[in-house]
PDB file of C-alpha atoms in Angstrom:
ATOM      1  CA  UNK A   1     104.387 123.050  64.703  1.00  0.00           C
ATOM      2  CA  UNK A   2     106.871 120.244  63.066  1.00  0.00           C
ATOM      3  CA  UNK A   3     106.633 117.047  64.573  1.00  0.00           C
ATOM      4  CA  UNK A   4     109.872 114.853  65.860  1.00  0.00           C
ATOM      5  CA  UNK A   5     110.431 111.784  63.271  1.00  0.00           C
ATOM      6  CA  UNK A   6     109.869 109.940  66.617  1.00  0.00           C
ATOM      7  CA  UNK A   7     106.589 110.946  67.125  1.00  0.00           C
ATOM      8  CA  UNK A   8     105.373 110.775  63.545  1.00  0.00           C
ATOM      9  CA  UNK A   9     107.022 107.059  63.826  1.00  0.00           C
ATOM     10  CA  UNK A  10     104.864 106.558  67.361  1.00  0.00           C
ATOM     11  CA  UNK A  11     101.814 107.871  65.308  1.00  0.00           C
ATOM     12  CA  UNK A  12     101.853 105.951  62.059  1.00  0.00           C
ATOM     13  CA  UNK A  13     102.613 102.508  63.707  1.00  0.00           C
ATOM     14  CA  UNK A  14      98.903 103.204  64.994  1.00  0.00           C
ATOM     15  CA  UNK A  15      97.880 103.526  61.216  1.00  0.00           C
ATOM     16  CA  UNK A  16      98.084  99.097  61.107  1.00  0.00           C
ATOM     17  CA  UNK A  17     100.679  97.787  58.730  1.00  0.00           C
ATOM     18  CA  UNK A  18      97.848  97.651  55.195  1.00  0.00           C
ATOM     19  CA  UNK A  19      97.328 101.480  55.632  1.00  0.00           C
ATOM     20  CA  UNK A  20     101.218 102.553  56.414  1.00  0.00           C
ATOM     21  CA  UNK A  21     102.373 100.571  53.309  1.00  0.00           C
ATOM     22  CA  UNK A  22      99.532 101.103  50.942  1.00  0.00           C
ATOM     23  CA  UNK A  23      98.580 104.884  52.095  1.00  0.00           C
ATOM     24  CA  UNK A  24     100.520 106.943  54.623  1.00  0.00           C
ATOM     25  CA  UNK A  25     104.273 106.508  52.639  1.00  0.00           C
ATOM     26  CA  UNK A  26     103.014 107.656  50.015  1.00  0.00           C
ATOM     27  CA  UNK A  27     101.719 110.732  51.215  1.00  0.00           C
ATOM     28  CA  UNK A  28     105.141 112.630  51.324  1.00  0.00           C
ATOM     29  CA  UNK A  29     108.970 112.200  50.589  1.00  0.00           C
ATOM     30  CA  UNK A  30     108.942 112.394  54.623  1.00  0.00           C
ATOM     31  CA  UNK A  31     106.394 109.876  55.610  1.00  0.00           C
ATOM     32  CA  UNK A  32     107.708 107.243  53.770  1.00  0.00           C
ATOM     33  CA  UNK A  33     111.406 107.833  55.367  1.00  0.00           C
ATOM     34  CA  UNK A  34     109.555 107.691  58.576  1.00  0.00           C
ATOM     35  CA  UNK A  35     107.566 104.477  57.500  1.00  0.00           C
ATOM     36  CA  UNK A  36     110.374 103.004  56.844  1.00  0.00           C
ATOM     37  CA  UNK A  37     112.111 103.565  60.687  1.00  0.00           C
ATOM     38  CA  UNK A  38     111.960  99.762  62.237  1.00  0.00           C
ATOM     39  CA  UNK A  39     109.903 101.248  65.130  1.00  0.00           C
ATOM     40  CA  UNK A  40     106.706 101.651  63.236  1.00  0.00           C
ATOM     41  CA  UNK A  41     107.149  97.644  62.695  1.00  0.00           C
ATOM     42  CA  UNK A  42     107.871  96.615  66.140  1.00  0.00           C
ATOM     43  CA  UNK A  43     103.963  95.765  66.429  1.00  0.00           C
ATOM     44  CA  UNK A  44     102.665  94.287  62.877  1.00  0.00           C
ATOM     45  CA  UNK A  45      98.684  92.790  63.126  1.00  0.00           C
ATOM     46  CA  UNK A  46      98.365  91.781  59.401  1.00  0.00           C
ATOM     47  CA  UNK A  47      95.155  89.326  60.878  1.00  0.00           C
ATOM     48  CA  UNK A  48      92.683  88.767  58.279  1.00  0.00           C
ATOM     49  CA  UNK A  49      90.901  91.919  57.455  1.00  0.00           C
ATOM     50  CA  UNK A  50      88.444  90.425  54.726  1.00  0.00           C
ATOM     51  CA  UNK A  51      88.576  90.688  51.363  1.00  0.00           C
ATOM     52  CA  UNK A  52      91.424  93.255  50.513  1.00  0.00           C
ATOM     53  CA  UNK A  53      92.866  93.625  46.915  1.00  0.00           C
ATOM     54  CA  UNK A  54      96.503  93.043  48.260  1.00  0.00           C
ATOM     55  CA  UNK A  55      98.575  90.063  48.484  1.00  0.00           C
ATOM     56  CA  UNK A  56      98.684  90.002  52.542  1.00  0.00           C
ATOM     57  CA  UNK A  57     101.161  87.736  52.814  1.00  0.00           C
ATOM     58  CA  UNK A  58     103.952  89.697  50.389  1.00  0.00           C
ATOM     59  CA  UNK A  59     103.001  92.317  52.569  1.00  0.00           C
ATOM     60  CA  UNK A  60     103.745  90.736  55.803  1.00  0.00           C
ATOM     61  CA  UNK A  61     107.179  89.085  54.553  1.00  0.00           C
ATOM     62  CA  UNK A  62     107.904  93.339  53.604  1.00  0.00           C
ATOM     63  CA  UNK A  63     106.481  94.292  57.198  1.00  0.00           C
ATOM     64  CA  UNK A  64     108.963  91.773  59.006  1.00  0.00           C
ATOM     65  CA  UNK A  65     111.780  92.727  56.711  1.00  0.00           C
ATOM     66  CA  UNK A  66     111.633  96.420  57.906  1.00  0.00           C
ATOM     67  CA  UNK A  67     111.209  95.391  61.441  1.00  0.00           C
ATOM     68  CA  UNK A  68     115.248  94.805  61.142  1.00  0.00           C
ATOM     69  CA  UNK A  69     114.537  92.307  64.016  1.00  0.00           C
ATOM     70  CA  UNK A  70     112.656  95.181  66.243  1.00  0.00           C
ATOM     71  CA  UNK A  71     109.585  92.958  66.008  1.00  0.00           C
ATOM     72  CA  UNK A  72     108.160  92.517  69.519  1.00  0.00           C
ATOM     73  CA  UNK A  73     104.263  91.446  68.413  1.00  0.00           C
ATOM     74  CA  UNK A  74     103.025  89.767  65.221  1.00  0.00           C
ATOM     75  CA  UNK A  75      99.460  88.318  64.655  1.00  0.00           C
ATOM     76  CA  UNK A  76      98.688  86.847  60.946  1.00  0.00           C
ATOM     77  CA  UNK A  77      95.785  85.130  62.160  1.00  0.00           C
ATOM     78  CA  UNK A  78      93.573  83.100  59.518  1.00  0.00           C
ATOM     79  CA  UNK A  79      95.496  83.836  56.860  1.00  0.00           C
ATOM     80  CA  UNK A  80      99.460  82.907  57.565  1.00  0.00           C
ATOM     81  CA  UNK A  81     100.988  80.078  55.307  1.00  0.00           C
ATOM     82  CA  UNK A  82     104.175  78.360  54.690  1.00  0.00           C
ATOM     83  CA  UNK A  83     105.123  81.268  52.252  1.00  0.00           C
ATOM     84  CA  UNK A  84     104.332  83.957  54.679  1.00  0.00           C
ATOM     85  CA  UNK A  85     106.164  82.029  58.081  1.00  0.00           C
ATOM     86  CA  UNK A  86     109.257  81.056  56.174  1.00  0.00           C
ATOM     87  CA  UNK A  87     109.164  77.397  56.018  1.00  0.00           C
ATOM     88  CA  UNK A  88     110.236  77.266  52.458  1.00  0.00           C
ATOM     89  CA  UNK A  89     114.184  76.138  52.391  1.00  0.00           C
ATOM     90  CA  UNK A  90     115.747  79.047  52.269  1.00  0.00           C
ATOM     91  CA  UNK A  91     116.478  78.122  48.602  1.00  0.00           C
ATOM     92  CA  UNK A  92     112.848  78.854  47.584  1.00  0.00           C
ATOM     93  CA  UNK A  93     113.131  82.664  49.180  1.00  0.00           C
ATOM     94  CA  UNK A  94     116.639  83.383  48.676  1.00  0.00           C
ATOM     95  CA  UNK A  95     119.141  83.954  51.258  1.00  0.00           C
ATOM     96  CA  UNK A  96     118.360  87.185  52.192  1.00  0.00           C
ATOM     97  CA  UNK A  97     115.089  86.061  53.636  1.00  0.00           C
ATOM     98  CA  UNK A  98     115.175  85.343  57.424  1.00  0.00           C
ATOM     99  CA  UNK A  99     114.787  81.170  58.478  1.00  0.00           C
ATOM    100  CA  UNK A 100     111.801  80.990  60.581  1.00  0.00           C
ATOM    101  CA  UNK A 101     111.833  81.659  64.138  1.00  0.00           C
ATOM    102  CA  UNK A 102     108.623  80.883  65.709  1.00  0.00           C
ATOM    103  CA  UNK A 103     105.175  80.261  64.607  1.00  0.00           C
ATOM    104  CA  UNK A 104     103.244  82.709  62.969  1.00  0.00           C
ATOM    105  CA  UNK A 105     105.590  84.772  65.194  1.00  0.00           C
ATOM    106  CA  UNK A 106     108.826  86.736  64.750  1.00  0.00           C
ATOM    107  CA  UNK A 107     111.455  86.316  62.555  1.00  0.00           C
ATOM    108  CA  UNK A 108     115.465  87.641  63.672  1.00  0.00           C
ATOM    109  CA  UNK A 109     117.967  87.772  60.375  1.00  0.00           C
ATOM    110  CA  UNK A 110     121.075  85.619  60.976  1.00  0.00           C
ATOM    111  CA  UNK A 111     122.881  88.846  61.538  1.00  0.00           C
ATOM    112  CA  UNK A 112     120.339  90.306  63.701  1.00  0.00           C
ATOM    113  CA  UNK A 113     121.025  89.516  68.163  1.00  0.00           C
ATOM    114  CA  UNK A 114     118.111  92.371  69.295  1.00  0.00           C
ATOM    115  CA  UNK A 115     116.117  90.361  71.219  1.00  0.00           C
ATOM    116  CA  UNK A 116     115.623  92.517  73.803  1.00  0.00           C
ATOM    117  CA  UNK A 117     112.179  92.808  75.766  1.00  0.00           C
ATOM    118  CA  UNK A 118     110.946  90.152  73.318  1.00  0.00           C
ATOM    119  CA  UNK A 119     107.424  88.539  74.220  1.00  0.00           C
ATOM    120  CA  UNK A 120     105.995  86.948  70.880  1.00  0.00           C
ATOM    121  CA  UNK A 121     102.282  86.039  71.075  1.00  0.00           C
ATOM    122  CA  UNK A 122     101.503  83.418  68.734  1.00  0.00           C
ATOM    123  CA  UNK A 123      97.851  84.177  67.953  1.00  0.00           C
ATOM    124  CA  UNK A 124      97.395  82.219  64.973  1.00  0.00           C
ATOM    125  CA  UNK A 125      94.021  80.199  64.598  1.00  0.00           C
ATOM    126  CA  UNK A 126      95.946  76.303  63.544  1.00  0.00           C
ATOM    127  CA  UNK A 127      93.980  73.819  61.501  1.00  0.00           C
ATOM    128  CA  UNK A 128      94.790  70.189  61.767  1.00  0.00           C
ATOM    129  CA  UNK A 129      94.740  68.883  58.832  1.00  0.00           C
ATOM    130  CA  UNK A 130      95.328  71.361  55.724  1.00  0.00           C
ATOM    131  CA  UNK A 131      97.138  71.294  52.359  1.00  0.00           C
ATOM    132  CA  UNK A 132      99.358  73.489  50.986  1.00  0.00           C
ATOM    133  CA  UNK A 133      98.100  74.338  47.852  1.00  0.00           C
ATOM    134  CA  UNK A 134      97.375  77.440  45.868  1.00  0.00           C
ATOM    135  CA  UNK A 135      93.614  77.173  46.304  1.00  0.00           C
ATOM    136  CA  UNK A 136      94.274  75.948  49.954  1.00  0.00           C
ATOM    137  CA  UNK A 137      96.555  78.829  50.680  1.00  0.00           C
ATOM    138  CA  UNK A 138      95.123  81.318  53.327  1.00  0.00           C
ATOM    139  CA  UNK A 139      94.176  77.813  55.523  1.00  0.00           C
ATOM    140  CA  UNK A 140      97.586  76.564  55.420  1.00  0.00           C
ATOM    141  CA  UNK A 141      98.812  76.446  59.193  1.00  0.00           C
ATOM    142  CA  UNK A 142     101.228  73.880  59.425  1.00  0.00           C
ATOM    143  CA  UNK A 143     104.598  74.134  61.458  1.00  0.00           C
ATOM    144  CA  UNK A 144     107.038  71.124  62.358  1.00  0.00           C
ATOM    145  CA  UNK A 145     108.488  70.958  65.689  1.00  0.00           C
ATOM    146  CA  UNK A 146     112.036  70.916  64.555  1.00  0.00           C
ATOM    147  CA  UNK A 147     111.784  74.532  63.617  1.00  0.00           C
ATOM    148  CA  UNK A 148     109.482  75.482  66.550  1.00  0.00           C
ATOM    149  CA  UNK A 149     111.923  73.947  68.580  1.00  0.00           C
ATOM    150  CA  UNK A 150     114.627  76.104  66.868  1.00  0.00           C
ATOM    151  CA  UNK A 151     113.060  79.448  67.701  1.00  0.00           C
ATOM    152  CA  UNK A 152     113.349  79.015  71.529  1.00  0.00           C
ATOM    153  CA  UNK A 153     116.523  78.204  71.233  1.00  0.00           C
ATOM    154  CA  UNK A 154     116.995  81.774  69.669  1.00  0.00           C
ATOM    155  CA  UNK A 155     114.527  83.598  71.910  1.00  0.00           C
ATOM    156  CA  UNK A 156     116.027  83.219  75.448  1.00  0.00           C
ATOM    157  CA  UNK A 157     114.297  86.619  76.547  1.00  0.00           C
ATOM    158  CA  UNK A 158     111.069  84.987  75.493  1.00  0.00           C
ATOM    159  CA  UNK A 159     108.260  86.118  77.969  1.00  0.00           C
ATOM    160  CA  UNK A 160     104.589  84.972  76.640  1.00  0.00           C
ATOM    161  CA  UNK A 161     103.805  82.464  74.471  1.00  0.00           C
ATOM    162  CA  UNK A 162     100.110  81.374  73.205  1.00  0.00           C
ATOM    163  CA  UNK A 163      99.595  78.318  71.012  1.00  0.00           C
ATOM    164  CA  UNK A 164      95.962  77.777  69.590  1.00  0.00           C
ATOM    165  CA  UNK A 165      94.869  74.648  68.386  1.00  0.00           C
ATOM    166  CA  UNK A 166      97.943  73.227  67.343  1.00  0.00           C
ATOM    167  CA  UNK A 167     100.235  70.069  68.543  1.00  0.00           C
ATOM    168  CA  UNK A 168     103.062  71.122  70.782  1.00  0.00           C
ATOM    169  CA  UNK A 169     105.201  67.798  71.980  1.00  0.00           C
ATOM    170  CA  UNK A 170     106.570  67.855  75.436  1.00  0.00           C
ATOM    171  CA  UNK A 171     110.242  67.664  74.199  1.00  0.00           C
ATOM    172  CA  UNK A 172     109.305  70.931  72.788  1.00  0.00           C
ATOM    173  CA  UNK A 173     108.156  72.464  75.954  1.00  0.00           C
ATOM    174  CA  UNK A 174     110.902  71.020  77.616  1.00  0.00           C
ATOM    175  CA  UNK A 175     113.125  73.046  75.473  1.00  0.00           C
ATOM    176  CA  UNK A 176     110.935  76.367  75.623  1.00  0.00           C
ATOM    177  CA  UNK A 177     111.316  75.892  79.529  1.00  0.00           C
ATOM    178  CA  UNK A 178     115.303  75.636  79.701  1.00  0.00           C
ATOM    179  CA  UNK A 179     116.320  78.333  76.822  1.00  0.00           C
ATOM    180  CA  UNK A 180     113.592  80.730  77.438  1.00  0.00           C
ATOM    181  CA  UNK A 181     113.706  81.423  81.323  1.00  0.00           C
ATOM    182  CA  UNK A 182     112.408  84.276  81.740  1.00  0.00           C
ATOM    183  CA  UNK A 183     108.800  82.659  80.300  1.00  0.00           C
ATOM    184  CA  UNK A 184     106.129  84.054  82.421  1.00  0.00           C
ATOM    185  CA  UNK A 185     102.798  83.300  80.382  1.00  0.00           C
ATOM    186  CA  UNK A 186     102.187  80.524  78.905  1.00  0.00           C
ATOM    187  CA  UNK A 187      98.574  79.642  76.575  1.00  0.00           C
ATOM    188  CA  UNK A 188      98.391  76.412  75.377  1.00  0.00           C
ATOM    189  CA  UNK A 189      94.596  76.153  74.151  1.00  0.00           C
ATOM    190  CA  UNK A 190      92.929  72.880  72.556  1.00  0.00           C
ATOM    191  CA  UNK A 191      89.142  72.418  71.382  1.00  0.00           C
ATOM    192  CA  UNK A 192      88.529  70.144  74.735  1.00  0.00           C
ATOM    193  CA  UNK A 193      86.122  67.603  73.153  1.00  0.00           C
ATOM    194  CA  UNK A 194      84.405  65.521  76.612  1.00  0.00           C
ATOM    195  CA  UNK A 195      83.256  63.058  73.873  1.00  0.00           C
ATOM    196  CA  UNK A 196      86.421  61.924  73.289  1.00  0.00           C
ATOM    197  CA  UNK A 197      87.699  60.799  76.011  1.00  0.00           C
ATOM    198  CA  UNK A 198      91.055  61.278  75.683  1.00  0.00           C
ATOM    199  CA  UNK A 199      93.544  61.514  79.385  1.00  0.00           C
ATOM    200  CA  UNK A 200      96.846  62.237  79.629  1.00  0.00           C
ATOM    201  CA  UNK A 201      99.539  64.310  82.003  1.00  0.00           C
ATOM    202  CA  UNK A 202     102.375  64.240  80.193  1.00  0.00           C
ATOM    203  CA  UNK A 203     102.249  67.833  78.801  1.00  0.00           C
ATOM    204  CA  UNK A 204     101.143  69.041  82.318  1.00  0.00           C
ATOM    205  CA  UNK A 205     104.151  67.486  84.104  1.00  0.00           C
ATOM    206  CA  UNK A 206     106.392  68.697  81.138  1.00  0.00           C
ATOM    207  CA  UNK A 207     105.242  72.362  81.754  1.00  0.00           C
ATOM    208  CA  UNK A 208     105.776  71.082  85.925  1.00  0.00           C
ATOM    209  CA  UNK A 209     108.855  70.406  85.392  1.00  0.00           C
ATOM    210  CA  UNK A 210     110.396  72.555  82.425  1.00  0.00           C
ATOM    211  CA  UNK A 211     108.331  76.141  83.704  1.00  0.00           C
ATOM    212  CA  UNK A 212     108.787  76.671  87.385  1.00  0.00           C
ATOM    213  CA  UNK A 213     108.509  80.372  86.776  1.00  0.00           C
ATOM    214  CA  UNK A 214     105.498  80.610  85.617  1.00  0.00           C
ATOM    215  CA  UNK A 215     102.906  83.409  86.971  1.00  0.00           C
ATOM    216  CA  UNK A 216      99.959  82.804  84.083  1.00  0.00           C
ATOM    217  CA  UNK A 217      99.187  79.646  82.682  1.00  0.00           C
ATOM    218  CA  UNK A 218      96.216  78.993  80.487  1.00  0.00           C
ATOM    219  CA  UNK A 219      95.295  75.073  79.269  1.00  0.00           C
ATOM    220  CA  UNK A 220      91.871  75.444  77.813  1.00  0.00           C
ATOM    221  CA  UNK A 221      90.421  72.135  76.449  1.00  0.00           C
ATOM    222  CA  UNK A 222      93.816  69.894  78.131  1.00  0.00           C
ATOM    223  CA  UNK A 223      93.555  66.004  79.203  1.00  0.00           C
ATOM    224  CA  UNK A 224      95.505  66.273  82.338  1.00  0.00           C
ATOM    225  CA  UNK A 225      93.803  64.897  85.284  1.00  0.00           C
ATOM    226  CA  UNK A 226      94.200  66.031  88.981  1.00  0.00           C
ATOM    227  CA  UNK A 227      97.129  64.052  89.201  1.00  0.00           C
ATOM    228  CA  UNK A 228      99.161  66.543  86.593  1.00  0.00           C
ATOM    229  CA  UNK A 229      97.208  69.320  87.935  1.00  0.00           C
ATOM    230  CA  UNK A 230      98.686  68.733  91.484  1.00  0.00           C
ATOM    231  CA  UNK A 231     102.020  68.475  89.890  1.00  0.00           C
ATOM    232  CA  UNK A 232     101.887  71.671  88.338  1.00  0.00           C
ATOM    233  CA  UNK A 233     100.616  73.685  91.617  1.00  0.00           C
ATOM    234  CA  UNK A 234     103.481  71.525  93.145  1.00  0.00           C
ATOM    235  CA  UNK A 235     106.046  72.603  90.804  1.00  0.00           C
ATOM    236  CA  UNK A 236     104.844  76.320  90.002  1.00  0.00           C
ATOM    237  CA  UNK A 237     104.684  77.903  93.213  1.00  0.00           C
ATOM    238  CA  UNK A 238     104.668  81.481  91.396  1.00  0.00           C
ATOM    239  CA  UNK A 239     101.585  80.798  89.373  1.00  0.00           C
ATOM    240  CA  UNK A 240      98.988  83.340  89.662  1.00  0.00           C
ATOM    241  CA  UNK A 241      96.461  82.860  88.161  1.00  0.00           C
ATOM    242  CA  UNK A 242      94.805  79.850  85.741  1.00  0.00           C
ATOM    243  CA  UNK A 243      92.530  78.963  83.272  1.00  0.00           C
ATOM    244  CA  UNK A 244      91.726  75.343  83.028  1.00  0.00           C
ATOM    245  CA  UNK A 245      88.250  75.583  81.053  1.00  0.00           C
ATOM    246  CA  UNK A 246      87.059  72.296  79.073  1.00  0.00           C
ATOM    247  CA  UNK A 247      89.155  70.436  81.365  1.00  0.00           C
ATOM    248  CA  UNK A 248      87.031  67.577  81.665  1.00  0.00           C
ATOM    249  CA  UNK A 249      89.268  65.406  83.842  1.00  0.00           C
ATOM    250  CA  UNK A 250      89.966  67.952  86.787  1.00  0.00           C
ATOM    251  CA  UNK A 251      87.197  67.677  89.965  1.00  0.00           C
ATOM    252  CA  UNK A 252      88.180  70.062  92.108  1.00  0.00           C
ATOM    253  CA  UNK A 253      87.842  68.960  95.971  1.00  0.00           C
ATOM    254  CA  UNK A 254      89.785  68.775  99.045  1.00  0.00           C
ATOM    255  CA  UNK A 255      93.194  69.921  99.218  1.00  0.00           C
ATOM    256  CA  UNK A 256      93.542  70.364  95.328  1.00  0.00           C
ATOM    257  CA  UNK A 257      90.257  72.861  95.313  1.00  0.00           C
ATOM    258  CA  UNK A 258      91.803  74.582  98.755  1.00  0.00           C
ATOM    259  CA  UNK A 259      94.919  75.306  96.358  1.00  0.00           C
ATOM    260  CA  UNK A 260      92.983  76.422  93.485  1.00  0.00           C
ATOM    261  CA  UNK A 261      91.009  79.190  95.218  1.00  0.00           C
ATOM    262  CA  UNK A 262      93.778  81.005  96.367  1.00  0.00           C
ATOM    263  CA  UNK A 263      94.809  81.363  92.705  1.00  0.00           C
ATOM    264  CA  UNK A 264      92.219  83.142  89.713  1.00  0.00           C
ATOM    265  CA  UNK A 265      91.448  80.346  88.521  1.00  0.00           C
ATOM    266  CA  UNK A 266      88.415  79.485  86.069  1.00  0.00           C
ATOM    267  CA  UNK A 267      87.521  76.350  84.991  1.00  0.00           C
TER     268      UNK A 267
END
């Protein structure tokens, strides 16, 4: 029995986006019509997958470009550069290629306004200090918060957000919490190294006071103290659960620890 398109489409964005553009569309004249339907790119995982004869980051920039701005989930872990994300001036990629929107995340064209049920997980693994040069390439990382701050300003419906070993600055936070309300999850992960020594609340009291809505928050490896934790308990009052591992300045007693077990909480 014939298939719908629609199910064919539900079916080959299982395939992963390598196998749909370098096998299934070219299997028939009717696969690659289908492969080319934006739903099949709604989800693209283009992570590292070893040592593949293709260019992965051409292929991602293609994968995003048929998304037409359907592009809900995108993870280019350990391999996602400058080239692949976008931060080239627009000059360097022409003008048909989208500006960046978010980190190793999703890209919208300037014509595009579907943002609907967006929640972008940014998944990519960031490396301090890199270079972006052609031997250098798959461990370039780098994003500037001037563009990061740009994307939430675009992404109002915005709903989960992970950062992983990168820099995020409190005005940026401050601006992910007033143009993306409806934020609910929020990962902001750091190595957490006790031999440094290193204490500060100010990115706790920015997510305090910027994310009241907040149901999931996750601050692996963070500086705050119990001071900024209190804040945020104080100023979150829909927070759920929380995940404050290799926080080396929280001790949990009295009132603070009375709070903390009545969330999921693992530190």
């Amino acid at each position: 029995m014939e298939l719908p398109p629609d199910v064919w489409a539900k079916i080959l964005s299982k395939l992963g986006a390598v196998d749909v553009l370098e096998s299934a569309e070219k299997v028939c004249t009717t696969w690659r019509k289908i492969c080319k339907d934006p739903t099949v790119w709604k989800v693209i995982d283009m992570h590292n997958l070893g040592d593949l004869p293709y260019d992965l980051e051409v292929m991602t920039r293609h994968a995003i470009d048929r998304s037409q701005g359907q592009l809900v989930d995108i993870n280019i872990e350990y391999f996602g550069s400058r080239r692949t994300t976008g931060v080239h001036r627009r000059s360097e990629l022409g003008s048909s290629f989208p500006q960046p929107l978010l980190q190793f995340g999703s890209y919208l064209r300037d014509s595009y306004d579907r943002e609907d049920g967006f929640s972008v997980f940014l998944t990519a693994l960031v490396q301090a200090l890199v270079t972006d040069t052609p031997e250098n390439r798959t461990n370039v990382l780098c994003y500037d918060m001037a563009a990061l701050i740009k994307a939430f300003k675009r992404l109002p419906l915005l709903e989960e957000l992970r950062l992983t070993y990168t820099y995020m600055s409190e005005e940026a936070i401050e601006v992910a919490g007033r143009c993306c309300p409806n934020l609910k999850s929020f990962r902001y992960n750091q190595f957490g190294l006790k031999q440094l020594h290193i204490v500060s609340d100010d990115r706790a009291e920015a997510i305090a006071r910027n994310m009241p809505d907040l149901c999931h928050l996750q601050l692996i490896g963070n500086a705050l103290t119990n001071n900024g934790l209190q804040t945020i308990l104080d100023k979150c009052p829909r927070l759920e659960s929380l995940d404050l591992q290799k926080c080396f300045n929280i001790s949990l007693e009295g009132d603070l620890e009375r709070r903390c077990s009545e969330l999921k909480l693992r530190i």
